[in-house]
Coordinates of N, CA and C in Angstrom, one line a residue:
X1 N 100.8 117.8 130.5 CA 101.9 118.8 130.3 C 101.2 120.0 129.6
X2 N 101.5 121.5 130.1 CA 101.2 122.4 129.3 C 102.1 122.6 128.5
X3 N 101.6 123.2 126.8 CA 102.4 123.3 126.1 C 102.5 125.0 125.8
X4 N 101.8 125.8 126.5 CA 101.7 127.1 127.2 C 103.3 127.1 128.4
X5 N 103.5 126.3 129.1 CA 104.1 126.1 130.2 C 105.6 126.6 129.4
X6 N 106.6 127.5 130.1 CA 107.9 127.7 130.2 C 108.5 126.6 130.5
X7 N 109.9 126.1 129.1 CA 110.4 125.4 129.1 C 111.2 125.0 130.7
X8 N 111.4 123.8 130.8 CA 112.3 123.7 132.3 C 113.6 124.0 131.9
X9 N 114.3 124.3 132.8 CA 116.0 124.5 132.8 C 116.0 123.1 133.2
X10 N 117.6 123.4 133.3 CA 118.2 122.1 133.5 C 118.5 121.5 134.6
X11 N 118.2 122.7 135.7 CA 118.1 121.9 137.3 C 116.8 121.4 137.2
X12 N 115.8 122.0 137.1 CA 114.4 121.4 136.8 C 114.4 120.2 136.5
X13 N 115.1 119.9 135.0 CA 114.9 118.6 134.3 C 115.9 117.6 135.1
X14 N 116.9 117.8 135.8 CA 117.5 117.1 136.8 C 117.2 116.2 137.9
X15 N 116.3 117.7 138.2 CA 115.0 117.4 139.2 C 113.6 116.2 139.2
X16 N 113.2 116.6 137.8 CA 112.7 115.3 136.9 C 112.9 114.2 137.1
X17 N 114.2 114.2 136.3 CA 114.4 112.8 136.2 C 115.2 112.2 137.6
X18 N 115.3 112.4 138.6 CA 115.6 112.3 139.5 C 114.3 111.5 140.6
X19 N 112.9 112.0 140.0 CA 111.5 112.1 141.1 C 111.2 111.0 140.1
X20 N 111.3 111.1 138.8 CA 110.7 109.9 138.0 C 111.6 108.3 137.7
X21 N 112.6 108.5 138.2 CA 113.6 107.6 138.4 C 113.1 106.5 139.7
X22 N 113.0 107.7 140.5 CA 112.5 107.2 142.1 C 111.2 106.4 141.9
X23 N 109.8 106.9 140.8 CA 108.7 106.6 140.6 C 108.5 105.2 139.9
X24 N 109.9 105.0 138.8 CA 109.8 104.2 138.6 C 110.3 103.0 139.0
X25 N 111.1 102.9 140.6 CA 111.7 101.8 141.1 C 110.3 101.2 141.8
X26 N 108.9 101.6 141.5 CA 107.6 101.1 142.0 C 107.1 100.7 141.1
X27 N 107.2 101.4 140.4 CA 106.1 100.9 138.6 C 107.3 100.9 137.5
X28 N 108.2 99.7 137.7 CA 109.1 99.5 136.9 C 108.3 99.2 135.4
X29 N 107.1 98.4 135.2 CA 106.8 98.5 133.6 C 106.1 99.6 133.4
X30 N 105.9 100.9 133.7 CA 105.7 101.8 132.8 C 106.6 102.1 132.0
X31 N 105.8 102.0 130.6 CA 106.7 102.2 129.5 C 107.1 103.7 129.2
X32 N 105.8 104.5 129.1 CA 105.8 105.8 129.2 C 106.6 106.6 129.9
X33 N 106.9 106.2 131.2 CA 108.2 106.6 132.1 C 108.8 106.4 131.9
X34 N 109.5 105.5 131.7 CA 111.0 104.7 130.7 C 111.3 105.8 129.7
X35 N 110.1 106.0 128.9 CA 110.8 107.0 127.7 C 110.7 107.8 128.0
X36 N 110.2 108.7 129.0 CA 110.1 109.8 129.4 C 111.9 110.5 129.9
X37 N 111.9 109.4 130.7 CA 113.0 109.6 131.3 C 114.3 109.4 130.6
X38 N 114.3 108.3 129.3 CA 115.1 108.2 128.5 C 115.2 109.7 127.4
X39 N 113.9 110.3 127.2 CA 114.2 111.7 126.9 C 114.8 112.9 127.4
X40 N 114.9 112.9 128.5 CA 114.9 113.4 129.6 C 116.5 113.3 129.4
X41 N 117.1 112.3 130.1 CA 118.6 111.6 130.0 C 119.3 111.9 128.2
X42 N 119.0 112.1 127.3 CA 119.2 112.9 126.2 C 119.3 114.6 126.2
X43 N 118.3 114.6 126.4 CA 118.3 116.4 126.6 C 119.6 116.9 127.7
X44 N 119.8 116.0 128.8 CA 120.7 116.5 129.9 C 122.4 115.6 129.2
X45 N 122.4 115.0 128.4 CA 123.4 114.7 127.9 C 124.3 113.3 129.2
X46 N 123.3 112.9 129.6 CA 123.5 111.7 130.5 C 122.9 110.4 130.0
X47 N 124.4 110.1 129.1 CA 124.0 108.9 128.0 C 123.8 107.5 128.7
X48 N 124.2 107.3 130.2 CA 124.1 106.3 131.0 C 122.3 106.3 131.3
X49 N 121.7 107.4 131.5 CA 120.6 107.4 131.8 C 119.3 107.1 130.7
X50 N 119.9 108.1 129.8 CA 119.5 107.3 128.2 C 119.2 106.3 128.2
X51 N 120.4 105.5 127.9 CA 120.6 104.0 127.3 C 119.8 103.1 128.3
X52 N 119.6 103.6 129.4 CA 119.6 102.7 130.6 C 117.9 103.0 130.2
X53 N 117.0 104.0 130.3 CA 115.7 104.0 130.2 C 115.4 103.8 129.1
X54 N 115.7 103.6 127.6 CA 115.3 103.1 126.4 C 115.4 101.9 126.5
X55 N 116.2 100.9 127.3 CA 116.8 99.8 127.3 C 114.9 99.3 128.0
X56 N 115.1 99.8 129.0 CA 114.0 99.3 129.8 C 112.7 99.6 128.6
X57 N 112.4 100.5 128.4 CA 111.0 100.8 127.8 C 111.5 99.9 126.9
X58 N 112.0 99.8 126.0 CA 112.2 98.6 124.7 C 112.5 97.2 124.8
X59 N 112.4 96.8 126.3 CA 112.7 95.5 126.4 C 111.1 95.1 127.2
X60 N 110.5 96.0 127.6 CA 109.0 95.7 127.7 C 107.8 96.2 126.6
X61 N 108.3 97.1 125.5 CA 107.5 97.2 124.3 C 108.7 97.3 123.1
X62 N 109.1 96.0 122.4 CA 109.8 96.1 121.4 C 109.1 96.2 120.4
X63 N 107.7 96.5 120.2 CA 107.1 96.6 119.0 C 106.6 98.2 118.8
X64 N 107.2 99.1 120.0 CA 106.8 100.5 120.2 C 108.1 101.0 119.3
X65 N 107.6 101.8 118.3 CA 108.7 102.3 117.6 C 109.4 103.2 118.6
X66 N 108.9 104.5 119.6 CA 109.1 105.5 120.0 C 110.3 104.9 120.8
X67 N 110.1 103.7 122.1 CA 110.9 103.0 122.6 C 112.5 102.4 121.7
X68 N 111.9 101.7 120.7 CA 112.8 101.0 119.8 C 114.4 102.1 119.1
X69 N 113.4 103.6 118.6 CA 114.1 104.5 118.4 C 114.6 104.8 119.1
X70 N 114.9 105.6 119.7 CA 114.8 106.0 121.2 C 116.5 105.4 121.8
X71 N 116.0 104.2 121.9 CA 117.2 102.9 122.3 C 118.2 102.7 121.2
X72 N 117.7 102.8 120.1 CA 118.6 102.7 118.9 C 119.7 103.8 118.6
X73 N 119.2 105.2 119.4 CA 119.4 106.4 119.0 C 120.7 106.7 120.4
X74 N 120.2 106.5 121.4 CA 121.2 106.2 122.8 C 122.5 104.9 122.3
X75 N 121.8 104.2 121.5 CA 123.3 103.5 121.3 C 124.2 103.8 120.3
X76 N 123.7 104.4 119.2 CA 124.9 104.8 118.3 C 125.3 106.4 118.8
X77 N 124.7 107.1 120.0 CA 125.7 108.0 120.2 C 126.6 107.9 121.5
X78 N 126.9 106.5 121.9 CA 127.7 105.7 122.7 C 128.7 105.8 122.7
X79 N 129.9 106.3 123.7 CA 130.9 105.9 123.3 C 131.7 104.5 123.2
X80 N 130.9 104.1 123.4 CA 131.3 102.3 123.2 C 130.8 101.7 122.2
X81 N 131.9 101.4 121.2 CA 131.9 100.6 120.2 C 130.6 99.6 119.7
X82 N 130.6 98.9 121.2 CA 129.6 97.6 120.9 C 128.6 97.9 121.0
X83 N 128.4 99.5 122.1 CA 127.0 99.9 121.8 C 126.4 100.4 120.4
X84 N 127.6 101.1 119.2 CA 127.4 101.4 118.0 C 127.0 100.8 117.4
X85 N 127.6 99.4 117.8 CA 127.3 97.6 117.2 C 125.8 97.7 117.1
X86 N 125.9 97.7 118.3 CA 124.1 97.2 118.7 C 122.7 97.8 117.9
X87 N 123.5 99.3 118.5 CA 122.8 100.6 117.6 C 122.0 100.1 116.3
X88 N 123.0 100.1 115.4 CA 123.4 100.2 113.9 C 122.3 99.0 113.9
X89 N 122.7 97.5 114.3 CA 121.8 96.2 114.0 C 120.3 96.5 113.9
X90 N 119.8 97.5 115.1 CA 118.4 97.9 116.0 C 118.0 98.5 114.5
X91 N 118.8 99.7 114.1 CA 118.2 100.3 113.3 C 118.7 99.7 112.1
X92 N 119.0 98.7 111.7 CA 118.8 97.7 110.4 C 117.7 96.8 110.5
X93 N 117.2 96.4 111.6 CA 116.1 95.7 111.3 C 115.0 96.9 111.6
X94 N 114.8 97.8 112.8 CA 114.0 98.8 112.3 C 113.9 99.3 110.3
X95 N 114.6 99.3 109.7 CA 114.6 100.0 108.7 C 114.0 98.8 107.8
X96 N 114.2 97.8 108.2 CA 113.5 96.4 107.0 C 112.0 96.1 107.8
X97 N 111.4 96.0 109.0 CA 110.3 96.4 109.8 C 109.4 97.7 108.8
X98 N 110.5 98.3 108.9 CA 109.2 99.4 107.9 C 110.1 100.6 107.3
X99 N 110.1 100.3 106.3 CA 111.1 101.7 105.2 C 110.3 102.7 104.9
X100 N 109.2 103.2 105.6 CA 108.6 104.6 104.9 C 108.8 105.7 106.6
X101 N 109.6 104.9 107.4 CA 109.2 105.5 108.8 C 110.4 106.6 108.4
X102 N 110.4 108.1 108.5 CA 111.2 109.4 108.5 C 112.2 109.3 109.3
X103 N 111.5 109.1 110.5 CA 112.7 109.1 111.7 C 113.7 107.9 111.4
X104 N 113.3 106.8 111.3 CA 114.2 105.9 111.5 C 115.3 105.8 110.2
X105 N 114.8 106.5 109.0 CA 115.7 106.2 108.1 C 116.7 107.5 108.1
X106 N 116.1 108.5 108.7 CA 117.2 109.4 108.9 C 118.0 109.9 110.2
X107 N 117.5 108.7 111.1 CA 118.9 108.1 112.0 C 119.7 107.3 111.5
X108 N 119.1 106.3 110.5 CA 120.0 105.1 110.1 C 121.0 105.7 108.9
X109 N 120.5 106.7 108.0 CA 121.2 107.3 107.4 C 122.6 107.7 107.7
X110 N 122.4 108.7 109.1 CA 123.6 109.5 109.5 C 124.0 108.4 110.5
X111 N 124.0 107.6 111.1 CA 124.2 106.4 111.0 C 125.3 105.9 110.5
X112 N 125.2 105.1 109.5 CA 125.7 104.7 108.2 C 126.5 105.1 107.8
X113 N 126.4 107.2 108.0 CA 127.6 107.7 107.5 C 128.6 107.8 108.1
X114 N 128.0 107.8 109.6 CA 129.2 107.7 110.2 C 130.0 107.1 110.8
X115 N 129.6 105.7 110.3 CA 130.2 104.7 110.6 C 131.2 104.2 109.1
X116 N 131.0 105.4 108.1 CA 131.7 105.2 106.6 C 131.0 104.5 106.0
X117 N 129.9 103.9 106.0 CA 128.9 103.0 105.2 C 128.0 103.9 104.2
X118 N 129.0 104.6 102.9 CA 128.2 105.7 102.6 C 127.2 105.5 101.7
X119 N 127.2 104.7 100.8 CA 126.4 103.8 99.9 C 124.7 103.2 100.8
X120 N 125.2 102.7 101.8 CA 123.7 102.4 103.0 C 123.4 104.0 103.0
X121 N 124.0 104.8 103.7 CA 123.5 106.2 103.9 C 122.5 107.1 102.9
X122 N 123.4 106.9 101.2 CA 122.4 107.3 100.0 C 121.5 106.7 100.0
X123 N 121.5 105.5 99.9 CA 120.4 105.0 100.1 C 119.3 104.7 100.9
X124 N 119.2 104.7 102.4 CA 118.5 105.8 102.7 C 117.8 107.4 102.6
X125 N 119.0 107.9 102.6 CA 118.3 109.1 102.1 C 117.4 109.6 101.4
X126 N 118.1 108.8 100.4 CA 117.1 109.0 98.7 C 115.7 108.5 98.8
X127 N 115.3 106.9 99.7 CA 114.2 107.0 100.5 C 113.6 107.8 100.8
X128 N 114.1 108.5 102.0 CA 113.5 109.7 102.1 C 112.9 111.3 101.4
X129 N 113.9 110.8 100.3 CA 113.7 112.1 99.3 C 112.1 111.7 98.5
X130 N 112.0 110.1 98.3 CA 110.9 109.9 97.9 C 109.6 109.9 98.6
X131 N 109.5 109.6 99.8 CA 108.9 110.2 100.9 C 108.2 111.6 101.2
X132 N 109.1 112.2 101.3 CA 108.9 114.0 101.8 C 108.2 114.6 100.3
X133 N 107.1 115.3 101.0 CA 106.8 116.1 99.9 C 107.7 117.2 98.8
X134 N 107.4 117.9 98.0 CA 108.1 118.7 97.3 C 108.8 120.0 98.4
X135 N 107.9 120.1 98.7 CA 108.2 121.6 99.1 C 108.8 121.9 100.7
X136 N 109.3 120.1 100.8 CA 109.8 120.5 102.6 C 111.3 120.5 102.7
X137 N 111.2 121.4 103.8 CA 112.9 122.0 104.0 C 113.3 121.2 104.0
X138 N 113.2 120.0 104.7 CA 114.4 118.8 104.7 C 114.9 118.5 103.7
X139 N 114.1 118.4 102.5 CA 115.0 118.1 101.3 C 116.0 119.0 100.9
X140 N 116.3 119.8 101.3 CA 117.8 120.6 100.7 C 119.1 120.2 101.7
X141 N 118.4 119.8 102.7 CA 119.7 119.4 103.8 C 119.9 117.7 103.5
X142 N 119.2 117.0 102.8 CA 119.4 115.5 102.5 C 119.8 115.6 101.1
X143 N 119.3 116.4 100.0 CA 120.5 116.8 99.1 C 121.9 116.6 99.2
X144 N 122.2 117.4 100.5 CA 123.5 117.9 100.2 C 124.3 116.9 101.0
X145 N 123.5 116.3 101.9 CA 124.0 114.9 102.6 C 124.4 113.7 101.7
X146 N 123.5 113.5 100.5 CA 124.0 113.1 99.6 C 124.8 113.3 98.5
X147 N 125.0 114.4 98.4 CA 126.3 115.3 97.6 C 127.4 114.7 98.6
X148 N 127.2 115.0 99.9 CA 128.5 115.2 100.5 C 128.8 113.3 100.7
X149 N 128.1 112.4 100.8 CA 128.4 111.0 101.0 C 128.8 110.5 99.9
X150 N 128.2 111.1 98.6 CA 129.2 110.9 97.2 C 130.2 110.8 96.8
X151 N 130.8 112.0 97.5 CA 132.4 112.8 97.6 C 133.1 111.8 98.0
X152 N 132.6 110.6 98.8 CA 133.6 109.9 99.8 C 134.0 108.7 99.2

């Protein structure tokens, strides 16, 4: 991929994941296409496609974080309950797997909050606050995420 290259629109990325869908009914364990296309299926807001290619990349590398998130991330923005279920569990044991990982505690964070679990959420956070250097913008938006989960 060039990173020079003009972003695709969204027939483009249609188009994509449409040719890599087809690629992968041949080389079903590529993992990399799994997530590819599970990114892909996010960006176009086709949460069936999502879930459906994180599911696959994560059920042939559950030890790949990128996969694991990925799937974790497709499920709590589910409109199905039990997928929230699922979600939420994925990224409870991701977050005991390894508590210094950025991404995962600040999915599981917002997460948490918005499932009302606002106490798991601070804490997270605050993780994170110990984490992040001094001087990075994140910390004024996780501040106030924690101001505002206090409130509740």
């Amino acid at each position: 991929l060039d990173p020079q290259a003009q972003p695709l629109n969204e027939e483009e990325m249609a188009r994509l994941a449409l040719g890599l869908r087809t690629r992968l009914q041949n080389d079903a364990g590529n993992v990399e296409g799994w997530l590819m296309l599970g990114r892909i299926g996010m960006v176009l807001g086709n949460a069936g496609t999502a879930t459906g290619a994180y599911a696959n990349a994560y059920r042939l590398d559950p030890k790949n974080s990128d996969a694991a998130l990925g799937y974790a991330e497709a499920l709590t923005r589910s409109s199905d309950p039990e997928d929230n279920r699922r979600g939420g569990e994925l990224l409870r044991r991701l977050v005991s797997r390894d508590h210094t990982d950025i991404r995962v505690l600040s999915l599981y964070a917002f997460n948490a909050f918005e499932q009302q679990r606002f106490g798991e959420a601070v804490a997270a956070w605050e993780m994170m606050l110990k984490l992040l250097p001094a001087g990075d913008a994140r910390r004024a938006v996780i501040e106030r995420s924690i101001r505002l989960a206090q409130e509740k």
